[in-house]
């Protein structure tokens, strides 16, 4: 996720772009850049790190021009360096991009053969070269943009200028958001509403494969392939703060609702349907090295540890390798038995958690092979492991992890498929149903998000509870732990997660008419056993909140409150179950008037012991 912004009009563009980028910094902040067209020439300034560095650069060396584009980056392809920062230029063409171009390597190879030299490691630069290539072959700027965009696979929102057309700006989108602001002979585009609000409230929301060309004080809309369009502007009446959160009350809620899209980003370019294989581009270990792995050890903290626990079920079942999952702060001090045949997988959203990083260092000293699953590109853990699977969830602002967690689960699923293929435990025949499951996942997640108002009513009903118990079995047991952690950290209500079968070994003593018990009771191989555990709770007066499969009347009759999820493969059930549990904890926190995005005593990234 990155933020892009563009301006064309009569005013000095650089301050407008800078102010716009400040409002988009929540979308990425590892580098930023701006390009203005002044005197028929493109002038570019870029800097690594937060936007303040670019602002300093502009203060020291000001820019002129009333056409400009800007970008704030959240790295996906290529490290967060100045060279990889946008805008990218090829010949006369300059662009900013938000999205992931899945076929960039193929396109880059072809362009190389046509004498195009690349300066950055990004997927984005390919687009600039493709357009330049078309222009060299005789197309005008607009025509070249149309031709190039039709070659792309993946997601993009782009804003482009060219030295050959100094009074023109073009924007288009496919899969990534793009809003167009219509002023009086001045126009803006941005990844989101906030940068546009101070300038105009009349906005057009581009649909996929739509494009807009600004020239001579007018905006002309069309499809990318060239059919003219009439777009109706909407009047946006939002307050600037609400707008930053896309209309949601909190970043956490926005991030919960973003999850289907982020899962698509995690999957982008990785399921090779033609080859019936999975591509994990930065995995670091080749097939023969992966085939030598005899044991897996996963280390992580907090929510990331819970995703590791789900990973154990996936990897053991499908790859037939023994998997241990350790809390990183325990692993680093306990003389673990690991060596060259052990694959250590470190899971961390931030990639900076001190204990997880220390565990990676410990494993490296002991000769284990190491990979990580991280969200933040080029973070310490990503750098210090031999390979990495980036989750591509975009910046997670809410301290309570939501979208990073579900994308970690998807990354583990992909790793399971890769390891299973290499090790021979997943045949081609068994691979394709997994592809279908993953490709269908975002649609099922959208359906799970419809539980928002049910989760809110349940939160209201149980808001005075002093404790919560969460029960799950099998691959959903870690989700009981995660549900309880979300409830604790957000609502400050004490909550425990337990494997449902463990109830009678102690926790059943807690049950009385004041204890809400969240039971994860989907129709899977453990269903009957979970129902028995639920009966045990009900028999002792406990108040059951069940999450069950649509159409399950048996559970509905017994439980006090119910939320239904669509039928799904048991391997993605943890992802779907996470959604109502996140929503329940979110609403509980919000009802109690807590600081949802920054709960007390917590930090987003724990870089100290
Ligand atoms: O950045 P990491 O994934 O390494 O962070 C690990 C934990 O600190 C983190 O998951 C924490 O438990 C969150 N507050 C959970 O919502």
Coordinates of C-alpha atoms and ligand atoms in Angstrom, one line a residue:
X1 CA 0.0 0.0 0.0
X2 CA 1.4 3.4 -1.0
X3 CA -0.2 6.9 -1.4
X4 CA -0.2 8.8 -4.7
X5 CA -1.3 12.3 -5.4
X6 CA -1.3 14.6 -8.4
X7 CA -2.2 18.2 -9.1
X8 CA -2.8 20.2 -12.3
X9 CA -4.1 23.8 -12.2
X10 CA -2.9 27.4 -11.8
X11 CA -1.5 27.3 -8.2
X12 CA 2.0 26.4 -7.2
X13 CA 1.8 22.6 -7.1
X14 CA 4.6 21.5 -4.7
X15 CA 3.0 22.7 -1.4
X16 CA -0.3 21.1 -2.5
X17 CA 1.4 17.8 -3.2
X18 CA 3.4 17.9 0.1
X19 CA 0.3 18.6 2.1
X20 CA -1.5 15.8 0.2
X21 CA 1.3 13.3 1.0
X22 CA 1.1 14.2 4.7
X23 CA -2.5 13.1 4.7
X24 CA -1.6 9.9 3.0
X25 CA 1.4 9.0 5.1
X26 CA -0.7 6.4 7.0
X27 CA -0.5 4.4 3.7
X28 CA 3.3 4.2 3.8
X29 CA 6.2 6.1 5.1
X30 CA 9.5 4.5 4.1
X31 CA 10.4 7.0 1.4
X32 CA 8.7 9.8 -0.6
X33 CA 9.1 11.8 -3.7
X34 CA 7.7 14.5 -6.0
X35 CA 8.0 15.5 -9.6
X36 CA 7.0 18.8 -11.1
X37 CA 6.8 19.8 -14.7
X38 CA 8.4 23.3 -15.0
X39 CA 9.7 24.9 -18.2
X40 CA 8.8 21.7 -20.1
X41 CA 11.1 19.6 -18.0
X42 CA 10.5 17.1 -15.2
X43 CA 12.2 17.9 -11.9
X44 CA 12.3 15.1 -9.4
X45 CA 13.2 15.1 -5.6
X46 CA 13.1 11.9 -3.6
X47 CA 14.2 11.0 -0.1
X48 CA 14.4 7.9 2.0
X49 CA 12.5 7.8 5.3
X50 CA 9.5 9.8 6.5
X51 CA 8.0 12.6 4.6
X52 CA 9.6 15.2 6.8
X53 CA 12.9 14.4 5.0
X54 CA 11.3 15.3 1.6
X55 CA 9.8 18.4 3.2
X56 CA 13.3 19.5 4.4
X57 CA 14.7 18.8 0.9
X58 CA 12.0 21.0 -0.7
X59 CA 12.6 23.8 1.8
X60 CA 16.3 23.7 1.0
X61 CA 15.9 23.4 -2.7
X62 CA 12.4 24.7 -3.6
X63 CA 10.6 23.5 -6.8
X64 CA 8.2 25.4 -9.1
X65 CA 5.4 24.4 -11.4
X66 CA 1.7 24.0 -11.5
X67 CA 1.7 20.3 -12.5
X68 CA 3.1 17.8 -10.1
X69 CA 2.8 14.2 -8.9
X70 CA 3.9 12.8 -5.5
X71 CA 4.2 9.5 -3.7
X72 CA 4.7 8.1 -0.2
X73 CA 5.9 4.6 -0.3
X74 CA 5.3 1.3 1.5
X75 CA 7.9 -0.9 -0.1
X76 CA 6.8 -4.1 -1.8
X77 CA 9.4 -4.7 -4.5
X78 CA 12.8 -3.3 -3.8
X79 CA 14.2 -2.0 -0.5
X80 CA 13.2 1.4 0.9
X81 CA 16.0 3.4 -0.6
X82 CA 16.1 6.7 -2.5
X83 CA 16.7 4.9 -5.8
X84 CA 13.6 2.8 -5.3
X85 CA 11.5 5.8 -4.2
X86 CA 8.9 7.1 -6.6
X87 CA 8.5 9.0 -9.0
X88 CA 10.2 6.8 -11.6
X89 CA 11.3 8.2 -14.9
X90 CA 12.0 6.7 -18.3
X91 CA 12.7 9.0 -21.2
X92 CA 10.2 11.9 -20.9
X93 CA 7.7 9.8 -18.8
X94 CA 7.4 10.2 -15.1
X95 CA 5.0 8.3 -12.9
X96 CA 3.9 7.4 -9.4
X97 CA 2.2 4.0 -8.7
X98 CA 0.3 2.3 -5.9
X99 CA -0.1 -1.5 -6.4
X100 CA 1.8 -4.5 -7.4
X101 CA 2.6 -5.4 -11.0
X102 CA 2.6 -9.2 -11.0
X103 CA 4.1 -9.7 -14.5
X104 CA 6.9 -7.1 -14.0
X105 CA 9.7 -9.6 -14.3
X106 CA 8.6 -10.9 -17.7
X107 CA 8.0 -7.3 -19.0
X108 CA 11.4 -6.2 -17.6
X109 CA 13.1 -9.0 -19.5
X110 CA 11.5 -8.0 -22.8
X111 CA 12.4 -4.4 -22.2
X112 CA 16.0 -5.3 -21.4
X113 CA 16.2 -6.9 -24.8
X114 CA 15.0 -3.6 -26.3
X115 CA 17.9 -1.7 -24.6
X116 CA 16.0 -0.3 -21.6
X117 CA 18.2 0.1 -18.6
X118 CA 16.6 0.1 -15.2
X119 CA 17.8 2.1 -12.2
X120 CA 15.6 0.7 -9.5
X121 CA 14.5 -2.7 -8.2
X122 CA 10.8 -1.8 -8.3
X123 CA 8.0 -3.2 -10.3
X124 CA 6.8 0.3 -11.0
X125 CA 9.8 1.4 -13.2
X126 CA 8.7 -1.2 -15.8
X127 CA 5.5 0.9 -16.4
X128 CA 7.5 4.0 -17.2
X129 CA 9.7 2.1 -19.6
X130 CA 6.8 0.4 -21.3
X131 CA 5.2 3.8 -22.0
X132 CA 8.5 5.2 -23.2
X133 CA 8.9 2.2 -25.5
X134 CA 5.5 2.9 -27.0
X135 CA 6.4 6.5 -27.5
X136 CA 9.7 5.6 -29.3
X137 CA 7.6 3.5 -31.6
X138 CA 5.6 6.6 -32.5
X139 CA 2.7 6.8 -30.1
X140 CA 1.7 10.0 -28.4
X141 CA 1.8 10.2 -24.6
X142 CA -1.9 9.3 -24.0
X143 CA -1.9 6.5 -26.6
X144 CA 1.3 5.1 -25.2
X145 CA -0.2 5.1 -21.6
X146 CA -3.3 3.2 -22.8
X147 CA -1.2 0.6 -24.6
X148 CA 1.2 0.1 -21.7
X149 CA -1.5 -0.2 -19.1
X150 CA -3.2 -3.0 -21.1
X151 CA 0.0 -5.1 -20.8
X152 CA 0.0 -5.0 -17.0
X153 CA -1.2 -7.8 -14.7
X154 CA -1.8 -7.1 -11.1
X155 CA -3.0 -3.9 -9.4
X156 CA -2.3 -0.3 -10.1
X157 CA -3.3 3.3 -9.5
X158 CA -1.0 5.5 -11.5
X159 CA -0.6 9.2 -12.1
X160 CA 1.6 10.2 -15.0
X161 CA 3.2 13.3 -16.6
X162 CA 5.5 13.7 -19.6
X163 CA 8.0 16.2 -20.8
X164 CA 6.5 15.9 -24.2
X165 CA 3.1 17.2 -23.0
X166 CA 3.9 19.6 -20.2
X167 CA 0.2 20.7 -19.8
X168 CA -1.2 17.2 -19.4
X169 CA -1.6 14.8 -16.5
X170 CA -3.0 11.3 -16.8
X171 CA -4.3 8.9 -14.1
X172 CA -5.8 5.4 -14.2
X173 CA -6.6 2.5 -12.0
X174 CA -7.0 -1.2 -11.7
X175 CA -7.4 -2.8 -8.3
X176 CA -6.0 0.1 -6.3
X177 CA -8.1 3.1 -5.2
X178 CA -8.0 6.4 -7.0
X179 CA -10.2 9.5 -6.3
X180 CA -10.4 12.5 -8.7
X181 CA -11.1 16.0 -7.3
X182 CA -12.8 18.4 -9.7
X183 CA -12.1 22.1 -9.0
X184 CA -12.5 25.2 -11.1
X185 CA -9.9 24.6 -13.9
X186 CA -7.8 22.7 -11.4
X187 CA -7.8 19.0 -10.7
X188 CA -6.3 16.6 -8.2
X189 CA -6.0 12.9 -8.0
X190 CA -5.2 10.9 -4.8
X191 CA -5.3 7.4 -3.4
X192 CA -7.8 8.6 -0.8
X193 CA -10.2 11.5 -0.1
X194 CA -8.2 13.5 2.5
X195 CA -5.6 15.3 0.2
X196 CA -8.5 16.5 -2.0
X197 CA -10.8 17.8 0.7
X198 CA -9.1 21.2 1.3
X199 CA -9.3 22.0 -2.5
X200 CA -12.7 20.7 -3.6
X201 CA -15.5 18.5 -2.3
X202 CA -16.6 17.4 -5.8
X203 CA -15.1 14.0 -6.4
X204 CA -15.2 11.2 -8.9
X205 CA -14.2 7.6 -7.8
X206 CA -12.6 5.9 -10.7
X207 CA -13.6 2.3 -11.3
X208 CA -11.2 -0.4 -12.5
X209 CA -9.8 0.1 -16.0
X210 CA -10.9 3.7 -16.1
X211 CA -8.6 6.6 -16.9
X212 CA -8.7 10.4 -16.8
X213 CA -6.8 12.8 -18.9
X214 CA -6.4 16.4 -17.7
X215 CA -5.6 19.1 -20.3
X216 CA -6.5 22.7 -21.1
X217 CA -8.6 23.1 -17.9
X218 CA -10.8 20.1 -18.4
X219 CA -10.9 16.4 -17.3
X220 CA -11.8 13.8 -19.9
X221 CA -12.8 10.3 -18.6
X222 CA -12.6 7.1 -20.6
X223 CA -11.9 3.4 -20.2
X224 CA -8.2 2.4 -20.5
X225 CA -9.0 0.9 -23.8
X226 CA -10.3 4.2 -25.1
X227 CA -14.1 4.3 -24.8
X228 CA -15.4 7.7 -23.6
X229 CA -17.2 7.8 -20.2
X230 CA -19.4 10.3 -18.5
X231 CA -18.7 10.3 -14.7
X232 CA -20.9 11.9 -12.2
X233 CA -19.2 13.7 -9.3
X234 CA -20.2 13.1 -5.7
X235 CA -20.2 15.8 -3.1
X236 CA -18.1 14.6 -0.1
X237 CA -19.1 16.2 3.2
X238 CA -16.6 14.4 5.5
X239 CA -14.5 16.0 8.2
X240 CA -10.8 15.7 7.4
X241 CA -10.2 13.3 10.4
X242 CA -12.9 10.9 9.4
X243 CA -11.7 11.0 5.8
X244 CA -8.2 9.8 6.8
X245 CA -9.8 6.7 8.2
X246 CA -11.8 6.3 5.0
X247 CA -15.0 7.0 6.9
X248 CA -14.3 4.4 9.6
X249 CA -14.3 5.6 13.2
X250 CA -10.9 3.9 13.9
X251 CA -8.0 2.6 12.0
X252 CA -8.5 -0.8 13.5
X253 CA -12.0 -1.0 12.0
X254 CA -10.7 0.2 8.7
X255 CA -8.0 -2.5 8.8
X256 CA -10.5 -5.2 9.7
X257 CA -12.5 -4.3 6.6
X258 CA -9.4 -4.0 4.4
X259 CA -8.6 -7.7 5.0
X260 CA -10.1 -9.2 1.8
X261 CA -8.1 -6.8 -0.2
X262 CA -4.9 -7.4 1.7
X263 CA -5.3 -11.1 1.3
X264 CA -5.5 -10.6 -2.4
X265 CA -2.2 -8.6 -2.2
X266 CA -0.5 -11.4 -0.2
X267 CA -1.6 -13.9 -2.9
X268 CA -0.8 -11.6 -5.9
X269 CA 1.7 -13.2 -8.3
X270 CA 2.3 -16.2 -6.0
X271 CA -0.3 -18.8 -7.2
X272 CA 1.1 -20.0 -10.6
X273 CA -2.0 -21.6 -11.9
X274 CA -0.5 -22.6 -15.2
X275 CA 2.5 -24.3 -13.6
X276 CA 0.4 -25.5 -10.7
X277 CA 3.0 -24.2 -8.3
X278 CA 3.6 -21.5 -5.7
X279 CA 6.2 -18.7 -6.3
X280 CA 7.7 -17.2 -3.1
X281 CA 10.0 -14.7 -4.7
X282 CA 12.4 -14.0 -1.8
X283 CA 12.3 -17.3 0.0
X284 CA 16.1 -17.5 -0.1
X285 CA 16.3 -21.3 0.0
X286 CA 16.3 -23.2 -3.3
X287 CA 14.3 -26.5 -3.9
X288 CA 17.2 -28.8 -2.9
X289 CA 17.8 -26.8 0.2
X290 CA 14.1 -26.9 1.1
X291 CA 14.1 -30.7 0.5
X292 CA 16.8 -31.1 3.1
X293 CA 14.6 -29.6 5.9
X294 CA 13.8 -32.3 8.5
X295 CA 12.3 -30.2 11.2
X296 CA 10.6 -26.8 11.5
X297 CA 10.8 -24.4 14.4
X298 CA 8.6 -21.3 14.4
X299 CA 9.4 -18.4 16.7
X300 CA 7.3 -15.3 17.3
X301 CA 5.5 -13.1 19.9
X302 CA 1.9 -12.3 20.7
X303 CA -0.5 -12.4 17.7
X304 CA 2.3 -13.6 15.4
X305 CA 2.9 -16.5 17.7
X306 CA -0.7 -17.5 17.3
X307 CA -0.3 -17.5 13.5
X308 CA 2.7 -19.7 14.1
X309 CA 0.5 -22.2 16.0
X310 CA -1.9 -22.3 13.1
X311 CA 1.1 -22.9 10.9
X312 CA 2.0 -26.0 12.9
X313 CA -1.3 -27.6 12.0
X314 CA -0.9 -26.7 8.3
X315 CA 2.7 -27.8 7.9
X316 CA 2.5 -31.0 9.9
X317 CA -0.7 -32.1 8.2
X318 CA 0.4 -31.3 4.6
X319 CA 4.2 -31.5 4.7
X320 CA 4.6 -34.3 7.2
X321 CA 7.4 -32.4 9.0
X322 CA 7.6 -32.1 12.8
X323 CA 6.9 -28.4 13.8
X324 CA 7.6 -26.7 17.1
X325 CA 6.3 -23.3 17.9
X326 CA 8.1 -21.2 20.4
X327 CA 7.5 -17.9 22.1
X328 CA 10.6 -16.0 21.0
X329 CA 11.4 -14.7 24.5
X330 CA 11.5 -18.3 25.8
X331 CA 13.3 -19.8 22.8
X332 CA 16.3 -17.4 23.0
X333 CA 17.1 -18.4 26.6
X334 CA 16.4 -22.2 26.6
X335 CA 19.3 -23.9 24.8
X336 CA 17.2 -25.1 21.9
X337 CA 18.1 -28.3 20.0
X338 CA 18.5 -27.0 16.4
X339 CA 21.0 -27.5 13.6
X340 CA 21.4 -27.4 9.8
X341 CA 18.4 -29.6 9.2
X342 CA 16.1 -27.3 11.1
X343 CA 14.3 -24.5 9.3
X344 CA 13.6 -21.6 11.6
X345 CA 10.6 -19.5 10.6
X346 CA 10.4 -16.1 12.4
X347 CA 7.0 -14.4 12.2
X348 CA 6.8 -10.7 12.8
X349 CA 4.5 -7.9 11.5
X350 CA 7.0 -5.2 12.3
X351 CA 10.1 -7.3 11.7
X352 CA 11.7 -5.4 14.6
X353 CA 10.5 -7.3 17.7
X354 CA 13.6 -7.6 19.9
X355 CA 12.9 -11.2 21.2
X356 CA 12.1 -12.6 17.7
X357 CA 15.2 -10.9 16.3
X358 CA 17.3 -12.4 19.1
X359 CA 15.8 -15.8 18.4
X360 CA 16.8 -15.5 14.7
X361 CA 20.4 -14.6 15.7
X362 CA 20.5 -17.6 18.2
X363 CA 19.3 -20.0 15.4
X364 CA 21.8 -18.6 12.9
X365 CA 24.7 -19.2 15.4
X366 CA 23.5 -22.7 15.8
X367 CA 23.5 -23.3 12.1
X368 CA 19.8 -23.5 11.4
X369 CA 18.4 -22.3 8.1
X370 CA 16.3 -19.2 8.6
X371 CA 13.4 -17.5 6.9
X372 CA 10.9 -15.0 8.1
X373 CA 7.3 -13.9 7.5
X374 CA 7.3 -10.1 7.8
X375 CA 5.1 -7.2 6.8
X376 CA 7.6 -4.4 6.9
X377 CA 10.0 -4.6 4.0
X378 CA 13.7 -4.6 4.8
X379 CA 13.0 -4.7 8.5
X380 CA 15.7 -6.1 10.7
X381 CA 14.2 -9.6 10.9
X382 CA 13.6 -9.7 7.1
X383 CA 17.3 -8.7 6.6
X384 CA 18.8 -11.1 9.1
X385 CA 17.0 -14.2 7.8
X386 CA 18.1 -16.0 4.6
X387 CA 14.8 -15.5 3.0
X388 CA 11.5 -13.8 3.6
X389 CA 7.8 -14.0 2.7
X390 CA 6.4 -10.5 2.8
X391 CA 2.8 -10.3 3.7
X392 CA 2.1 -7.1 1.7
X393 CA -0.6 -6.1 4.2
X394 CA 0.3 -2.4 4.0
X395 CA 1.0 -0.3 7.1
X396 CA -1.0 -1.5 10.2
X397 CA -1.7 1.6 12.3
X398 CA -4.0 0.0 14.9
X399 CA -1.8 -1.4 17.7
X400 CA -4.0 -4.5 17.8
X401 CA -2.9 -6.7 14.9
X402 CA -5.6 -7.7 12.5
X403 CA -4.8 -7.6 8.8
X404 CA -1.2 -8.5 9.5
X405 CA -2.3 -11.6 11.3
X406 CA -4.6 -12.9 8.6
X407 CA -2.0 -12.3 5.9
X408 CA 0.6 -14.2 8.0
X409 CA -1.8 -17.1 7.9
X410 CA -2.1 -16.8 4.2
X411 CA 1.8 -16.7 3.9
X412 CA 2.0 -19.8 6.0
X413 CA -0.5 -21.5 3.7
X414 CA 1.6 -20.6 0.7
X415 CA 4.8 -21.8 2.4
X416 CA 3.0 -25.1 3.2
X417 CA 2.1 -25.5 -0.5
X418 CA 5.7 -24.7 -1.6
X419 CA 7.3 -27.1 1.0
X420 CA 4.7 -29.8 0.2
X421 CA 5.4 -29.6 -3.5
X422 CA 9.2 -29.7 -3.0
X423 CA 9.0 -32.6 -0.5
X424 CA 6.5 -34.5 -2.6
X425 CA 3.8 -34.7 0.0
X426 CA 1.5 -32.4 -2.1
X427 CA 0.9 -33.9 -5.5
X428 CA -0.3 -31.8 -8.5
X429 CA -3.7 -33.3 -8.0
X430 CA -3.9 -32.2 -4.4
X431 CA -2.5 -28.7 -5.2
X432 CA -5.4 -27.4 -7.3
X433 CA -8.1 -27.6 -4.7
X434 CA -5.9 -25.5 -2.4
X435 CA -5.6 -22.9 -5.2
X436 CA -9.4 -22.8 -5.5
X437 CA -9.7 -22.5 -1.7
X438 CA -7.3 -19.5 -1.6
X439 CA -8.7 -17.8 -4.6
X440 CA -12.2 -18.0 -3.1
X441 CA -11.0 -16.8 0.3
X442 CA -11.4 -13.0 -0.2
X443 CA -15.1 -13.5 -1.2
X444 CA -15.8 -15.6 2.0
X445 CA -14.0 -12.9 4.1
X446 CA -16.4 -10.3 2.6
X447 CA -19.3 -12.4 3.8
X448 CA -17.7 -12.8 7.3
X449 CA -17.5 -9.0 7.5
X450 CA -21.3 -8.8 7.4
X451 CA -21.2 -10.0 11.0
X452 CA -20.2 -6.5 12.1
X453 CA -23.6 -5.5 13.5
X454 CA -24.1 -8.9 15.1
X455 CA -20.7 -8.6 16.8
X456 CA -21.7 -5.1 18.0
X457 CA -25.0 -6.3 19.6
X458 CA -23.1 -9.2 21.3
X459 CA -20.5 -6.8 22.6
X460 CA -23.4 -4.7 24.1
X461 CA -25.0 -7.7 25.6
X462 CA -21.9 -8.9 27.4
X463 CA -20.2 -5.5 28.1
X464 CA -20.4 -5.9 31.9
X465 CA -18.7 -9.3 32.0
X466 CA -15.5 -9.4 34.1
X467 CA -14.0 -12.4 32.2
X468 CA -14.3 -14.2 28.9
X469 CA -13.4 -17.8 28.0
X470 CA -12.6 -18.8 24.3
X471 CA -12.7 -22.4 23.3
X472 CA -11.6 -24.0 20.1
X473 CA -10.1 -27.3 18.9
X474 CA -7.5 -28.4 16.3
X475 CA -6.4 -25.7 13.9
X476 CA -9.0 -23.3 15.5
X477 CA -7.5 -23.6 19.0
X478 CA -4.9 -20.9 18.3
X479 CA -7.8 -18.7 17.2
X480 CA -9.4 -19.1 20.6
X481 CA -6.0 -17.8 22.0
X482 CA -6.0 -14.9 19.5
X483 CA -9.7 -14.0 20.2
X484 CA -8.9 -13.9 23.9
X485 CA -5.8 -11.7 23.3
X486 CA -7.8 -9.3 21.2
X487 CA -10.4 -9.0 23.9
X488 CA -7.8 -8.5 26.6
X489 CA -5.7 -5.9 24.9
X490 CA -8.6 -3.8 23.5
X491 CA -11.3 -4.0 26.2
X492 CA -9.1 -4.6 29.2
X493 CA -11.5 -7.5 30.2
X494 CA -9.7 -10.6 31.4
X495 CA -10.0 -13.4 28.8
X496 CA -8.4 -16.8 28.3
X497 CA -8.2 -19.1 25.3
X498 CA -8.3 -22.9 25.8
X499 CA -8.3 -26.0 23.7
X500 CA -11.9 -27.1 24.3
X501 CA -10.8 -30.7 25.2
X502 CA -8.8 -29.4 28.1
X503 CA -11.8 -27.8 29.9
X504 CA -12.4 -30.7 32.3
X505 CA -8.8 -30.6 33.5
X506 CA -9.4 -27.3 35.4
X507 CA -11.0 -24.4 33.6
X508 CA -14.5 -25.9 33.9
X509 CA -14.4 -24.8 37.6
X510 CA -14.6 -21.2 36.4
X511 CA -18.0 -21.6 34.7
X512 CA -21.0 -19.9 36.2
X513 CA -23.9 -17.8 35.0
X514 CA -21.6 -14.7 34.7
X515 CA -19.0 -16.2 32.4
X516 CA -19.5 -15.7 28.6
X517 CA -17.8 -18.5 26.8
X518 CA -17.0 -18.0 23.1
X519 CA -17.2 -21.4 21.4
X520 CA -15.7 -21.9 17.9
X521 CA -18.0 -24.6 16.6
X522 CA -17.6 -24.8 12.8
X523 CA -18.6 -28.0 11.0
X524 CA -15.2 -29.6 10.8
X525 CA -13.6 -32.9 11.9
X526 CA -13.9 -31.7 15.6
X527 CA -17.5 -30.5 15.4
X528 CA -19.1 -33.3 17.5
X529 CA -16.5 -33.0 20.2
X530 CA -16.8 -29.2 20.4
X531 CA -20.6 -29.6 20.7
X532 CA -20.0 -31.9 23.7
X533 CA -17.7 -29.3 25.3
X534 CA -20.3 -26.6 24.7
X535 CA -23.0 -28.8 26.4
X536 CA -20.7 -29.1 29.4
X537 CA -20.5 -25.3 29.6
X538 CA -24.3 -24.9 29.2
X539 CA -24.9 -27.6 31.9
X540 CA -23.0 -25.5 34.3
X541 CA -24.8 -22.3 33.6
X542 CA -22.2 -20.7 31.3
X543 CA -23.4 -18.3 28.7
X544 CA -22.4 -19.5 25.3
X545 CA -21.6 -17.2 22.3
X546 CA -21.2 -19.7 19.4
X547 CA -19.6 -19.1 16.1
X548 CA -20.9 -21.8 13.8
X549 CA -21.5 -22.7 10.2
X550 CA -24.5 -21.1 8.4
X551 CA -27.5 -23.3 8.7
X552 CA -26.4 -25.0 11.9
X553 CA -29.7 -25.0 13.8
X554 CA -28.4 -27.4 16.5
X555 CA -25.9 -24.9 17.8
X556 CA -28.4 -22.0 17.4
X557 CA -30.9 -23.8 19.7
X558 CA -28.4 -24.3 22.5
X559 CA -26.2 -21.1 22.5
X560 CA -27.3 -17.8 24.0
X561 CA -25.8 -15.8 21.1
X562 CA -24.7 -17.0 17.7
X563 CA -22.7 -15.7 14.7
X564 CA -22.7 -17.6 11.5
X565 CA -19.9 -18.0 9.0
X566 CA -20.1 -19.4 5.5
X567 CA -19.1 -23.1 5.0
X568 CA -15.4 -23.3 4.2
X569 CA -12.4 -25.5 4.0
X570 CA -11.0 -26.3 7.4
X571 CA -7.6 -24.9 6.4
X572 CA -8.9 -21.3 6.0
X573 CA -11.4 -21.6 8.9
X574 CA -8.9 -19.8 11.2
X575 CA -8.9 -16.8 8.9
X576 CA -12.7 -16.6 8.7
X577 CA -13.1 -17.1 12.4
X578 CA -10.7 -14.3 13.2
X579 CA -13.0 -11.8 11.7
X580 CA -16.0 -12.0 14.1
X581 CA -13.6 -12.2 17.0
X582 CA -11.8 -9.1 15.9
X583 CA -15.1 -7.3 15.5
X584 CA -16.3 -8.5 18.9
X585 CA -13.2 -7.1 20.6
X586 CA -13.3 -3.9 18.6
X587 CA -16.9 -3.1 19.5
X588 CA -16.3 -4.1 23.2
X589 CA -13.4 -1.6 23.3
X590 CA -15.4 1.1 21.5
X591 CA -18.5 0.7 23.7
X592 CA -16.3 1.0 26.8
X593 CA -14.9 4.2 25.4
X594 CA -11.3 2.8 25.3
X595 CA -8.6 4.1 23.0
X596 CA -9.2 1.5 20.3
X597 CA -6.2 2.3 18.1
X598 CA -3.7 2.8 21.0
X599 CA -4.8 0.6 23.9
X600 CA -3.2 1.5 27.2
X601 CA 0.4 0.2 28.0
X602 CA 1.0 -1.2 24.6
X603 CA 3.3 -0.3 21.7
X604 CA 3.0 -1.3 18.1
X605 CA 6.5 -2.6 17.9
X606 CA 8.3 -4.0 20.9
X607 CA 12.0 -3.3 20.2
X608 CA 13.2 -3.8 23.7
X609 CA 13.1 -6.9 25.9
Ligands
LIG1 O1 5.6 -7.0 15.1 P1 5.4 -8.4 15.7 O2 4.4 -9.2 14.9 O3 6.7 -9.1 16.0 O4 4.7 -8.1 17.1 C1 4.4 -9.2 17.9 C2 3.5 -8.7 19.0 O5 4.0 -7.7 19.8 C3 2.1 -8.3 18.5 O6 1.5 -9.3 17.7 C4 1.2 -7.9 19.7 O7 0.8 -9.1 20.4 C5 -0.1 -7.2 19.2 N1 -0.5 -6.2 20.1 C6 -1.3 -8.1 19.0 O8 -2.4 -7.4 18.6

